[in-house]
CSV table of C-alpha atoms in Angstrom, one decimal:
chain,number,residue,atom,x,y,z
A,271,MET,CA,115.0,-15.4,-37.5
A,272,ALA,CA,114.8,-13.6,-40.9
A,273,CYS,CA,113.4,-10.1,-41.2
A,274,PHE,CA,112.5,-8.2,-44.3
A,275,GLY,CA,110.8,-5.0,-45.4
A,276,LEU,CA,108.0,-5.1,-48.1
A,277,THR,CA,106.9,-1.9,-49.9
A,278,ILE,CA,104.0,-2.3,-52.3
A,279,VAL,CA,103.1,0.4,-54.8
A,280,ARG,CA,100.2,0.6,-57.1
A,281,HIS,CA,101.0,1.7,-60.7
A,282,GLY,CA,100.4,5.2,-61.9
A,283,GLU,CA,97.3,6.5,-63.7
A,284,THR,CA,96.3,5.4,-67.2
A,285,ARG,CA,93.7,7.1,-69.3
A,286,TYR,CA,91.4,4.1,-68.6
A,287,ASN,CA,91.8,4.8,-64.8
A,288,LYS,CA,90.7,8.3,-65.5
A,289,ASP,CA,87.7,7.3,-67.6
A,290,LYS,CA,86.7,4.5,-65.1
A,291,ILE,CA,87.2,1.7,-67.5
A,292,LEU,CA,88.3,-1.8,-66.4
A,293,GLN,CA,91.7,-2.9,-67.6
A,294,GLY,CA,92.3,-6.2,-65.7
A,295,GLN,CA,94.8,-8.3,-67.6
A,296,GLY,CA,93.5,-7.9,-71.1
A,297,VAL,CA,94.0,-4.1,-71.6
A,298,ASP,CA,97.7,-3.4,-71.4
A,299,GLU,CA,97.4,0.4,-71.3
A,300,PRO,CA,100.5,2.7,-70.8
A,301,LEU,CA,100.7,5.4,-68.2
A,302,SER,CA,99.2,8.7,-69.0
A,303,ASP,CA,101.2,12.0,-68.5
A,304,THR,CA,99.6,12.2,-65.0
A,305,GLY,CA,100.6,8.6,-64.4
A,306,PHE,CA,104.2,9.4,-65.1
A,307,ARG,CA,104.1,12.5,-62.8
A,308,GLN,CA,102.7,10.2,-60.0
A,309,ALA,CA,105.4,7.6,-60.6
A,310,ASP,CA,108.0,10.4,-60.5
A,311,ALA,CA,106.6,11.6,-57.2
A,312,ALA,CA,106.6,8.1,-55.7
A,313,GLY,CA,110.2,7.7,-56.8
A,314,VAL,CA,111.2,10.9,-55.1
A,315,PHE,CA,109.3,9.8,-51.9
A,316,LEU,CA,111.2,6.5,-51.9
A,317,ARG,CA,114.6,7.8,-53.2
A,318,ASN,CA,116.5,7.2,-50.0
A,319,VAL,CA,115.3,3.6,-49.5
A,320,LYS,CA,117.9,1.0,-50.4
A,321,PHE,CA,116.0,-1.9,-51.9
A,322,THR,CA,117.6,-5.3,-52.4
A,323,HIS,CA,115.0,-6.7,-54.7
A,324,ILE,CA,112.5,-5.2,-57.1
A,325,PHE,CA,109.5,-7.0,-58.6
A,326,SER,CA,106.8,-5.8,-60.8
A,327,SER,CA,103.7,-7.1,-62.7
A,328,ASP,CA,104.5,-7.8,-66.3
A,329,LEU,CA,101.8,-5.5,-67.5
A,330,LEU,CA,102.9,-2.2,-69.1
A,331,ARG,CA,101.5,0.2,-66.5
A,332,ALA,CA,103.3,-1.5,-63.7
A,333,LYS,CA,106.5,-1.9,-65.6
A,334,GLN,CA,106.7,1.8,-66.5
A,335,THR,CA,105.9,2.7,-62.8
A,336,ALA,CA,108.6,0.4,-61.5
A,337,ALA,CA,111.2,1.8,-63.9
A,338,THR,CA,110.3,5.4,-63.1
A,339,ILE,CA,110.5,4.8,-59.4
A,340,ILE,CA,113.9,3.2,-59.6
A,341,GLY,CA,115.2,5.9,-61.9
A,342,LYS,CA,114.8,8.3,-59.1
A,343,ASN,CA,116.5,6.1,-56.4
A,344,LYS,CA,119.9,7.0,-55.0
A,345,PHE,CA,120.9,3.4,-54.5
A,346,CYS,CA,119.0,1.1,-56.9
A,347,LYS,CA,119.4,2.6,-60.4
A,348,ASP,CA,121.2,-0.5,-61.6
A,349,LEU,CA,119.2,-3.1,-59.7
A,350,GLU,CA,117.3,-5.5,-62.1
A,351,ILE,CA,113.5,-5.3,-62.1
A,352,LYS,CA,112.0,-8.8,-62.1
A,353,TYR,CA,108.7,-9.2,-63.8
A,354,ASP,CA,106.2,-11.7,-62.4
A,355,ALA,CA,102.8,-12.7,-63.8
A,356,ARG,CA,101.7,-13.5,-60.3
A,357,LEU,CA,101.5,-9.8,-59.7
A,358,ARG,CA,99.0,-9.0,-62.5
A,359,GLU,CA,95.7,-7.3,-61.8
A,360,ARG,CA,92.7,-9.4,-61.3
A,361,LYS,CA,91.3,-10.8,-64.5
A,362,TYR,CA,87.8,-9.4,-65.2
A,363,GLY,CA,86.9,-11.5,-68.3
A,364,VAL,CA,84.1,-10.1,-70.4
A,365,ALA,CA,84.1,-6.8,-68.3
A,366,GLU,CA,87.6,-5.8,-69.4
A,367,GLY,CA,87.7,-2.7,-71.6
A,368,ARG,CA,84.2,-1.8,-70.4
A,369,PRO,CA,83.1,0.9,-67.9
A,370,LEU,CA,83.0,0.1,-64.3
A,371,THR,CA,79.3,0.8,-64.3
A,372,ASP,CA,78.9,-2.3,-66.6
A,373,LEU,CA,80.5,-4.5,-64.1
A,374,LYS,CA,78.2,-3.1,-61.3
A,375,ALA,CA,75.2,-3.7,-63.6
A,376,MET,CA,76.4,-7.4,-64.2
A,377,ALA,CA,76.8,-7.9,-60.4
A,378,LYS,CA,73.4,-6.5,-59.7
A,379,ALA,CA,71.8,-8.6,-62.4
A,380,ALA,CA,73.4,-11.7,-60.7
A,381,GLY,CA,72.2,-10.6,-57.3
A,382,GLU,CA,75.8,-10.1,-56.0
A,383,GLN,CA,77.9,-7.3,-54.6
A,384,CYS,CA,80.4,-5.8,-57.2
A,385,PRO,CA,83.7,-6.4,-55.3
A,386,SER,CA,83.0,-10.1,-54.9
A,387,PHE,CA,81.3,-10.7,-58.3
A,388,THR,CA,83.1,-12.7,-60.9
A,389,PRO,CA,82.2,-11.8,-64.5
A,390,SER,CA,82.3,-14.6,-67.2
A,391,GLY,CA,86.0,-15.4,-67.9
A,392,GLY,CA,87.2,-13.6,-64.8
A,393,GLU,CA,89.2,-14.7,-61.7
A,394,THR,CA,87.4,-15.3,-58.4
A,395,LEU,CA,88.7,-13.5,-55.3
A,396,ASN,CA,90.0,-16.8,-54.1
A,397,GLU,CA,92.0,-17.3,-57.2
A,398,VAL,CA,93.6,-13.9,-56.9
A,399,ARG,CA,94.3,-14.5,-53.2
A,400,GLY,CA,96.0,-17.7,-54.2
A,401,ARG,CA,98.3,-15.9,-56.6
A,402,ALA,CA,99.1,-13.4,-53.9
A,403,ARG,CA,99.7,-16.2,-51.3
A,404,ASP,CA,102.0,-18.0,-53.7
A,405,PHE,CA,104.0,-14.9,-54.5
A,406,PHE,CA,104.4,-13.9,-50.8
A,407,GLU,CA,105.6,-17.3,-49.8
A,408,PHE,CA,108.2,-17.0,-52.5
A,409,LEU,CA,109.3,-13.7,-51.0
A,410,CYS,CA,109.5,-15.3,-47.6
A,411,GLN,CA,111.8,-18.0,-48.9
A,412,LEU,CA,113.9,-15.4,-50.8
A,413,ALA,CA,114.4,-13.4,-47.5
A,414,VAL,CA,115.5,-16.5,-45.6
A,415,GLU,CA,118.0,-17.4,-48.2
A,416,ALA,CA,119.3,-13.8,-48.4
A,417,GLY,CA,119.8,-13.8,-44.6
A,418,GLN,CA,121.6,-17.1,-44.8
A,419,LYS,CA,123.9,-15.8,-47.5
A,420,GLU,CA,124.7,-12.7,-45.5
A,421,GLN,CA,125.5,-14.8,-42.4
A,422,LYS,CA,127.9,-17.0,-44.4
A,423,MET,CA,129.6,-13.9,-45.8
A,424,HIS,CA,129.9,-12.5,-42.3
A,425,ASN,CA,131.3,-15.7,-40.9
A,426,ALA,CA,133.8,-15.8,-43.8
A,427,ALA,CA,135.0,-12.2,-43.2
A,428,SER,CA,134.7,-10.9,-39.6
A,429,ASN,CA,134.9,-7.3,-40.9
A,430,SER,CA,131.9,-7.8,-43.2
A,431,LEU,CA,129.0,-5.4,-42.7
A,432,GLY,CA,126.5,-8.1,-43.5
A,433,THR,CA,122.9,-7.0,-43.5
A,434,SER,CA,123.7,-3.6,-42.4
A,435,GLU,CA,124.2,-2.8,-46.0
A,436,VAL,CA,120.3,-2.8,-46.3
A,437,GLN,CA,120.1,0.1,-43.7
A,438,SER,CA,118.6,3.2,-45.3
A,439,ILE,CA,116.2,6.1,-44.7
A,440,PHE,CA,112.5,5.2,-44.7
A,441,PRO,CA,110.2,8.1,-45.4
A,442,TRP,CA,107.6,6.8,-42.8
A,443,THR,CA,110.1,6.5,-39.9
A,444,ASN,CA,112.6,8.9,-38.3
A,445,HIS,CA,115.6,6.6,-38.2
A,446,GLY,CA,117.8,4.6,-40.5
A,447,SER,CA,116.6,1.0,-39.8
A,448,GLU,CA,113.1,-0.1,-38.9
A,449,ALA,CA,112.0,0.3,-35.3
A,450,GLU,CA,109.3,-2.4,-35.9
A,451,LEU,CA,112.1,-5.0,-36.1
A,452,SER,CA,113.7,-4.2,-32.8
A,453,SER,CA,114.5,-7.3,-30.7
A,454,ASP,CA,113.4,-8.1,-27.2
A,455,ASN,CA,116.9,-8.1,-25.8
A,456,GLY,CA,117.5,-4.4,-24.9
A,457,GLY,CA,115.7,-3.0,-27.9
A,458,ALA,CA,118.6,-3.5,-30.3
A,459,SER,CA,117.5,-3.0,-33.9
A,460,LYS,CA,117.5,-6.1,-36.1
A,461,LEU,CA,118.7,-5.0,-39.5
A,462,LEU,CA,116.8,-6.2,-42.5
A,463,ASP,CA,117.9,-9.4,-44.4
A,464,ALA,CA,116.1,-8.1,-47.5
A,465,ASN,CA,114.1,-5.0,-48.4
A,466,ILE,CA,111.7,-5.6,-51.3
A,467,LEU,CA,109.8,-3.3,-53.6
A,468,VAL,CA,106.7,-4.6,-55.4
A,469,VAL,CA,104.8,-2.6,-58.1
A,470,SER,CA,101.3,-4.1,-58.7
A,471,HIS,CA,97.6,-3.2,-59.2
A,472,GLY,CA,94.7,-2.0,-57.2
A,473,ALA,CA,92.3,-4.9,-56.9
A,474,TYR,CA,95.3,-7.4,-56.5
A,475,MET,CA,96.8,-5.3,-53.7
A,476,ARG,CA,93.5,-5.1,-51.9
A,477,ASN,CA,93.2,-9.0,-52.1
A,478,TRP,CA,96.9,-9.4,-51.0
A,479,ILE,CA,96.4,-7.1,-48.0
A,480,GLY,CA,93.1,-8.8,-47.1
A,481,TYR,CA,95.1,-12.2,-47.0
A,482,PHE,CA,97.6,-10.5,-44.7
A,483,VAL,CA,94.9,-9.4,-42.3
A,484,SER,CA,92.4,-12.3,-42.4
A,485,ASP,CA,94.8,-15.2,-42.8
A,486,LEU,CA,98.1,-14.0,-41.3
A,487,ASN,CA,96.8,-11.7,-38.5
A,488,CYS,CA,98.8,-8.7,-39.8
A,489,THR,CA,99.1,-5.9,-37.2
A,490,LEU,CA,97.6,-2.6,-38.4
A,491,PRO,CA,98.1,1.0,-37.6
A,492,ALA,CA,95.8,2.0,-34.7
A,493,THR,CA,94.5,5.0,-36.7
A,494,LEU,CA,93.4,2.8,-39.8
A,495,THR,CA,89.6,2.6,-40.3
A,496,LYS,CA,87.7,-0.3,-41.8
A,497,SER,CA,86.8,1.7,-44.9
A,498,GLN,CA,90.5,2.5,-45.4
A,499,LEU,CA,91.4,-1.1,-45.1
A,500,SER,CA,88.9,-2.2,-47.7
A,501,SER,CA,89.4,0.6,-50.2
A,502,VAL,CA,91.5,0.4,-53.4
A,503,SER,CA,94.8,2.2,-53.2
A,504,PRO,CA,95.1,5.5,-55.2
A,505,ASN,CA,97.5,5.4,-58.1
A,506,THR,CA,101.1,5.1,-56.8
A,507,GLY,CA,99.8,4.7,-53.2
A,508,VAL,CA,102.5,3.2,-51.0
A,509,SER,CA,102.0,0.5,-48.4
A,510,HIS,CA,104.8,-0.8,-46.2
A,511,PHE,CA,105.1,-3.9,-44.1
A,512,THR,CA,107.8,-5.4,-41.9
A,513,ILE,CA,107.9,-9.2,-41.7
A,514,LYS,CA,109.6,-11.4,-39.2
A,515,LEU,CA,110.1,-15.1,-40.2
A,516,ASP,CA,110.8,-18.2,-38.1
A,517,ASN,CA,113.3,-20.0,-40.2
A,518,GLU,CA,111.8,-23.3,-39.0
A,519,ASN,CA,108.3,-22.3,-40.2
A,520,ILE,CA,108.3,-19.4,-42.6
A,521,LEU,CA,104.6,-20.0,-43.4
A,522,LYS,CA,103.7,-18.4,-40.1
A,523,PRO,CA,105.2,-14.9,-40.4
A,524,GLU,CA,104.8,-12.0,-38.0
A,525,ILE,CA,103.6,-9.1,-40.2
A,526,ASN,CA,103.3,-5.4,-39.2
A,527,CYS,CA,101.7,-2.8,-41.4
A,528,VAL,CA,103.6,0.4,-41.1
A,529,CYS,CA,101.5,2.4,-43.5
A,530,LEU,CA,98.7,1.7,-46.0
A,531,ASN,CA,98.0,3.4,-49.3
A,532,GLN,CA,100.2,6.4,-48.3
A,533,ASP,CA,99.6,9.2,-50.8
A,534,SER,CA,101.3,12.2,-49.2
A,535,HIS,CA,103.8,12.3,-52.1
A,536,LEU,CA,100.9,13.3,-54.5
A,537,VAL,CA,100.1,16.6,-52.8
A,538,ASP,CA,102.2,18.5,-55.2
A,539,VAL,CA,100.9,16.6,-58.2
A,540,SER,CA,97.6,18.0,-59.7
A,541,ALA,CA,94.5,17.3,-57.6
A,542,GLU,CA,93.0,14.9,-60.2
A,543,CYS,CA,95.8,12.4,-59.5
A,544,VAL,CA,94.5,11.6,-56.1
A,545,ALA,CA,91.0,10.7,-57.1
A,546,PRO,CA,90.9,7.7,-59.5
A,547,LYS,CA,90.7,4.3,-57.7
A,548,VAL,CA,89.5,2.2,-60.6
A,549,PHE,CA,91.4,-1.0,-61.3
């Protein structure tokens, strides 16, 4: 059985976020000064986490956020960030570059609710979820291969530390490795085969997490409300999951949500940073 950690972070604020203008894929806006401060704060929050892989959307706001976060990390400054178009924000077609109020007006005119409405030239929610599913299955295969590689290295050298190299300090737990991955035999901790950081976008992340919950029966924190589950992450909000995989059927993972849209690292950033939740 392979086990991996997955940390998903939304990009920092852009001026379009602040002004509540849709960016989608067609508006490639850089981070604002506030956005860089948020990314710095997220980087400090995650500085003691040793990631084995880093992926980012190939849109500028996500790329800048990923680079800033990794620049603060004690272990991963030299780790390559891999950019993947599957992590891009939902495409909003004719609504991109226009105020969120315009999208709401389009949805109302079509007799639909805004979150599920697809403007002309945009992606449907199912299309976004398909991208997320494809990328997650890719991560699962990556974790299995990483675990197999570590096992071979361990077998080749009995003094090898193997996957213990992934052990690090997680800011949402009080111990070095993840309690959620403890095995049934005596509670011994199963160390991670991979620990993956992903930087993406608000609407995309909401759809991805929706896929985890509705399709893969992800276990959620007991304190999480329905409104929290359906809301868009704040800029640089952090969500963390632990995933157990059966090597014989990696398409049926056991997923546990440790935290969702965590934003405690923004307390010392100006109050305006916590508010914007526009995609």
